[in-house]
Each structure stands twice: as structure tokens, then as C-alpha cells.
């Protein structure tokens, strides 16, 4: 690895958790040395560290958080949302003033609430959510193009979900400094090929509940409904899965700990969207029972419209 | 088109409804003239007939059912399940003794019940369900390889769902003749590249409710739940659809009439599977509300197991 002639965005960037997201970010940053002069990563599991060292996707790999974050000007938590608070608590006393602290969790409100109690006003905490992923996890699952043309949502307005006392502790007295930090993290994601957009954390959680968390919940559920069928029928479901069921199982193969954490950490928004969905499914059941053709046709037509909007949006 | 040296399976095979399934069967039969010596098709819409004539996928194209089925030894209904009874009523008086009548509907019990009142003991009625399809419809959507390596379920035991009087009217006095007709239709589907399996009609409807009809119902429903969101959120759902939601919309873009018919014609089995699913979704909601990590993990793990079984089954 060689120095870049133009000054990189970060001098020492630490990726905590070299899993799917973390290792993809490292791989991308290895290719574009304008992201960071020194790339550091750390994992609590020494075997994972040894493997990541072999992969050669970081300049330094540490098993100890303290050794990793020492002297860092940027730290990005790429760990399950349920672990964000605890790890922040451990690293905060070790960070130099002015360090940019970020994270990539799939939920925002609960992560901000978990992290905020430990923040200092001289640390800039900018939460992000790269809307990219696969159903695989771990350092081998990552690849440098994961974020290309995908959205990365940035939720810098953490004060909308923190308490008054936390606000004093967490927000830098100079709004311009926070704005600069936000721009810096936006630049980082743009360098990975992502499109960035700022969003309020509460709104983020609502949109993601609908767009990602509810579909995953339904996919996990239909798999376990099928799993409960009598043996013969269940084995036939597997034989004939190509007829629709299969599309649900792909997303149902994602990492259990990550998804448990997401469900528990976006409880309110997810339960709200699920309740709406259940009402709609009940209405559909009623329409089928009473043979209300018009209602059924209307629901099916809406599905098609949404699909066509996606095709027009080039998201399909 | 030229005659085949070996004697074809049918002399005059009539495909009623040259849509996705019908036109795919015609295209395949055009390539393999051991399926039928003369390929005939018919559609109630003269414009569709004109277009099918241009496509050159049949030897004869008729707007009139009577002209199409005259002298046929095989007739396959490739029309929505809700239209099967009515069309059977029209053609039955026109069929020669010994004709094999088949259909490809996605539900079996209701089709058999709709068709049975019109049957004659000298006509062999063998229902089938090729488990192949796309989200598109009409004659342009078909292609000759649609059925390759897919299952085609055959449900010859129509007596399990018909009344005693219908049984007398519908079943040939010679079981061997029905067996021969069943083998003939199995051979037809095998010639298209499909794998065939016999199944009881009631069991068929249960398996398909789980494997295909319920996933479609959930996909239509989640699209309409999203459609009901406030404008801003809805447009964001479209922007970020790639995160899971998109997988549900593909199957939600299927033909409304076909799916309305399927839902109405597989009411009991579908409502039963939906009720089980709703119970499971409620249990998941409760587990999220009460933060029952263990339950949530168990459900997610089942999803992964089902997915891995599919991969082992090479259906994924
Ligand atoms: N996958 C996606 O589709 C996706 C998309 C956007 C955002 N995200 C978010 O990105 C984050 C990482 O997800 P991922 O898919 O990259 O997961 P992953 O591949 O499983 O990687 C998670 C990383 O976090 C580490 N880790 C796990 N528990 C930890 C703990 N208690 N303390 C410290 N480190 C811990 C893991 O180390 P060990 O393996 O050694 O335990 C691993 O290095 C999550 O917050 C997730 O919500 C995921
Ligand atoms: N698509 C799948 O995934 C799939 C898979 C397996 C089985 N099936 C079953 O196959 C059958 C046909 O489906 P498809 O996908 O081929 O549909 P399709 O492409 O829409 O074709 C349906 C055909 O039936 C004709 N038709 C419609 N209503 C009719 C009526 N009342 N009387 C006579 N003809 C009528 C249509 O003619 P016009 O267009 O001119 O009205 C068209 O030729 C259905 O029973 C379906 O359940 C479908």
C-alpha cells in the first residue's frame, strides 16, 4: 500500500467489526487511498483478526480496542446494533478530541440512544446507514463494490431523539464543526460509490421498517409457518418452492443476531408497520371469504402499480 | 411445419387460451412434432387470434370454439380457473368420444368441481398444473423452454372431490382407459421438459396455497400497505426498495384476473394457511414487544434452515 499524493480524508481510520459491511468498507478504502492514510481494524475474536490479517485488507489489525483506536481521527462501528452502546462506552475515554465517530447500524433511534450517554462534546458522532447488504456475513462476505450506486442515509440530527442533558454532553458547541464532520462522512460514502441523503433518525426508522425490516419479518415468519407443516407437505413445499415461496426465503437466510437486534431496536416503527400490514391482510382474508372480487382486484392492481413505479425508478 | 416420422401423441391438439402457459405449450409443440400432428388454438378475442396467427405458433387459429375443437383428440384449457366450467359447458357437446380433456389451472378442487357437472363418461378429463410461470401474461410472454426442469402436477383422481352422481357421469367405466389417458398427458408434459408427479387434488391445493398462493397474497398486501403510507414515505419506500421490499414486488406484478381467480378458487386452503401465518406473525410481534430474544432467534434460525434445505434441494 502506498501513500496518495492528495491528502486523504482520514489519517487513521478505524473500522470496528470487519464483517460484511466493515470488510467491504476496508476493501474499498484499500483501492482508494484518498479515504484514509492508515486503515485499521479490530475484532474481539482473535481468529477473525488472524483471518483478516491474511486477507490483507487493513494496514493494522488489532484484537484490543485500545490499540486500534489510539491516535485515530475516524472510527466507524460496523457491529450489530445491540453492541453499539457497550463498545462506545469502552472507546470514548480513549479518543482524541475532534475524532469523528460514526456507525453503520440498520436502525438509528435506538443506536443514538444507546451511544449518547457516553458521548463527549469534543467527539463528533455522525450515524449512517449504508442501504446495501447481502444475506451473507463475516469478513469473507465483503466486496469493494458493495456500496456502488446504493444509498447511504446520514442522520446527523441526533438531538431529535436524545434528552436535554445528553444534548449538552453530546453536541459540539459549534454547529459548523458538526456540519463539517457530516460533510466528511458524506464524502467518505460518496468515495465508496454510494449516493448520500440526510434524514431525521425517527423518519429513517419508519422508512426502513417498511422497506426492509417488515419484509424480513414476513419472510422469516412464512418460513417458520412452512416449517410447522406436516412432514410430507413440508417436503413438497421445498420441491415446489420455485412458485413464489423461494423469493421469500432468500431474504430469510440473513444473519440471526443482526436481525434479532434490528427487530428489538426498531420495535415501535416495526410493530406499527406490522400492525398496518396485519390489518390489510385481514381485509384481504375477509374479501376472499366473502368473495369480494372488486376489493381483491384493487389490492392486486396496487401491487402492480408499485412494481411499475419501481421499474420506472430503476429499482426493480 | 412437417410431419414427424414417428406417430405423434395427438392427431389434433387444441390449446384453448394462447396466453403465457398456452402459447408456451404451443411453442414447445411446434419444436417437437411428436407432441401433435396438428396444433390448433383458439381465443375469444379476434385481435389476439390475429396476433397469434402472425406469431406462427399453431397450424390453425380460430375465434370460434366449435371450429377449433371439431375432430380433436386432445383439448387443453389454458384459461383462468374461473372460466374453466363455462368453457367446458360450451365444448363438451362438440367433442368426439375418447377425447382427452385437460387443463392447466393453478387450483384443482374448484376447477374439478366446476368442470365435472358437464363431463361425459366417454371423455377423459385429466387436470394438470405445470408449476412454471412468470409474472407476465399473454401470447408474447410465452417461450418454448418455460416448462423445462419444472414440475407438472397431475391430479387424475377427480372422484375424491366430486359427488356420487357426478362420479357416474364423469368416470369412464374402464379404469385402464383413464390410466392410459393419464399416462398420455404425463408423456405430453415430459416432452415439454417437465417432471411429472401425481397428486390428490385436495392435497395439491394445500401445497400450492403454501408454496405459491400465500406468498402472492402477502406480496400484494405489503405493496398495498406501502401504497397507503403518506406520500413522502411512500416515495422513499420506492427509493430504498432494494433493501428487501423489492423481492416482494416482483411476484406482486402478476396478472390480477388470474390471481383473483386463484384466491377465490382456493379459498379454504388459502385461508387456512393465511390463518396459520397470521398466528405466527402475531407470535413474532408479541416476542418483539416483550423482547423475547430466544423466540426471535428461533424463528430466524428456521428461516435459514428452510433456505439451506432449498439450496441442498437445488431449488434456490
Ligand atoms: N448486512 C446488511 O445487509 C446490512 C446493511 C446495512 C447495515 N448493516 C448493519 O451493519 C452492522 C454490521 O453488519 P454486518 O452485516 O457487517 O454484520 P457481520 O458481517 O456479522 O459483522 C459484524 C461484525 O461485528 C462484530 N461483532 C459482533 N458482535 C460484537 C460485539 N458484541 N462487540 C464487538 N463486535 C461485535 C463481529 O465480530 P465476530 O464475528 O468476530 O463476532 C463482526 O466483525 C450491523 O449494525 C447491521 O445492522 C447491515
Ligand atoms: N402464469 C402462471 O404463473 C401460471 C402457472 C401455472 C398455471 N397457470 C394457470 O394457467 C392458466 C392460464 O394462465 P396464463 O398465465 O397463461 O394466463 P394468460 O397469459 O392471461 O392467458 C389466459 C388465456 O385465457 C384466455 N381467457 C381469459 N378469460 C377467458 C374466458 N373467460 N374465456 C375464455 N378464454 C379466456 C385469455 O384470452 P384473452 O387474453 O384474449 O382474454 C388468454 O388467452 C390459468 O388457469 C392459471 O391459473 C398459470
Coordinates of C-alpha atoms in Angstrom, one line a residue, chain A residues 284-285 287-293 296-297 300, chain B residues 79-86 103-116 129 161 201-209 213-214 217 255-272:
Chain A
X284 CA -57.8 -9.4 2.1
X285 CA -58.8 -12.6 4.0
X287 CA -62.6 -10.2 0.9
X288 CA -61.6 -13.8 -0.1
X289 CA -64.0 -15.3 2.4
X290 CA -66.9 -13.2 1.1
X291 CA -65.7 -13.3 -2.5
X292 CA -65.4 -9.6 -2.9
X293 CA -63.8 -9.6 -6.3
X296 CA -59.3 -8.3 -4.3
X297 CA -58.7 -6.8 -7.8
X300 CA -53.7 -6.8 -6.8
Chain B
X79 CA -57.6 -20.1 -19.3
X80 CA -58.2 -18.5 -15.9
X81 CA -59.5 -21.0 -13.4
X82 CA -62.7 -19.0 -13.1
X83 CA -63.5 -19.6 -16.8
X84 CA -63.0 -23.4 -16.9
X85 CA -66.6 -24.5 -16.1
X86 CA -68.2 -22.2 -18.6
X103 CA -56.5 -28.1 -18.2
X104 CA -53.6 -26.2 -16.5
X105 CA -55.2 -24.2 -13.8
X106 CA -53.3 -23.2 -10.7
X107 CA -56.1 -24.6 -8.4
X108 CA -57.5 -28.1 -8.7
X109 CA -60.5 -28.8 -6.4
X110 CA -62.6 -25.9 -7.6
X111 CA -61.8 -26.5 -11.3
X112 CA -62.7 -30.2 -11.0
X113 CA -66.0 -29.2 -9.3
X114 CA -66.7 -26.5 -12.0
X115 CA -66.0 -28.9 -14.8
X116 CA -67.5 -32.1 -13.5
X129 CA -50.8 -27.9 -13.1
X161 CA -63.8 -34.2 -4.9
X201 CA -56.5 -32.6 -5.8
X202 CA -57.1 -31.6 -2.2
X203 CA -53.5 -32.1 -1.2
X204 CA -52.5 -30.2 -4.3
X205 CA -54.5 -27.2 -3.3
X206 CA -53.0 -27.2 0.2
X207 CA -49.4 -27.5 -1.0
X208 CA -49.9 -24.7 -3.6
X209 CA -51.6 -22.5 -1.0
X213 CA -50.8 -18.6 -3.2
X214 CA -49.9 -17.3 0.3
X217 CA -51.2 -12.8 -1.2
X255 CA -51.9 -10.8 -13.6
X256 CA -54.9 -9.5 -11.5
X257 CA -57.6 -11.7 -13.1
X258 CA -55.6 -14.8 -12.8
X259 CA -54.8 -14.1 -9.1
X260 CA -58.3 -13.1 -8.2
X261 CA -59.5 -16.4 -9.6
X262 CA -56.8 -18.3 -7.8
X263 CA -57.6 -16.7 -4.4
X264 CA -61.4 -17.3 -4.9
X265 CA -60.9 -20.8 -6.1
X266 CA -58.6 -22.0 -3.4
X267 CA -60.4 -20.2 -0.6
X268 CA -60.4 -22.8 2.1
X269 CA -56.7 -23.9 1.8
X270 CA -55.5 -20.4 1.3
X271 CA -57.5 -19.0 4.3
X272 CA -56.2 -21.9 6.4

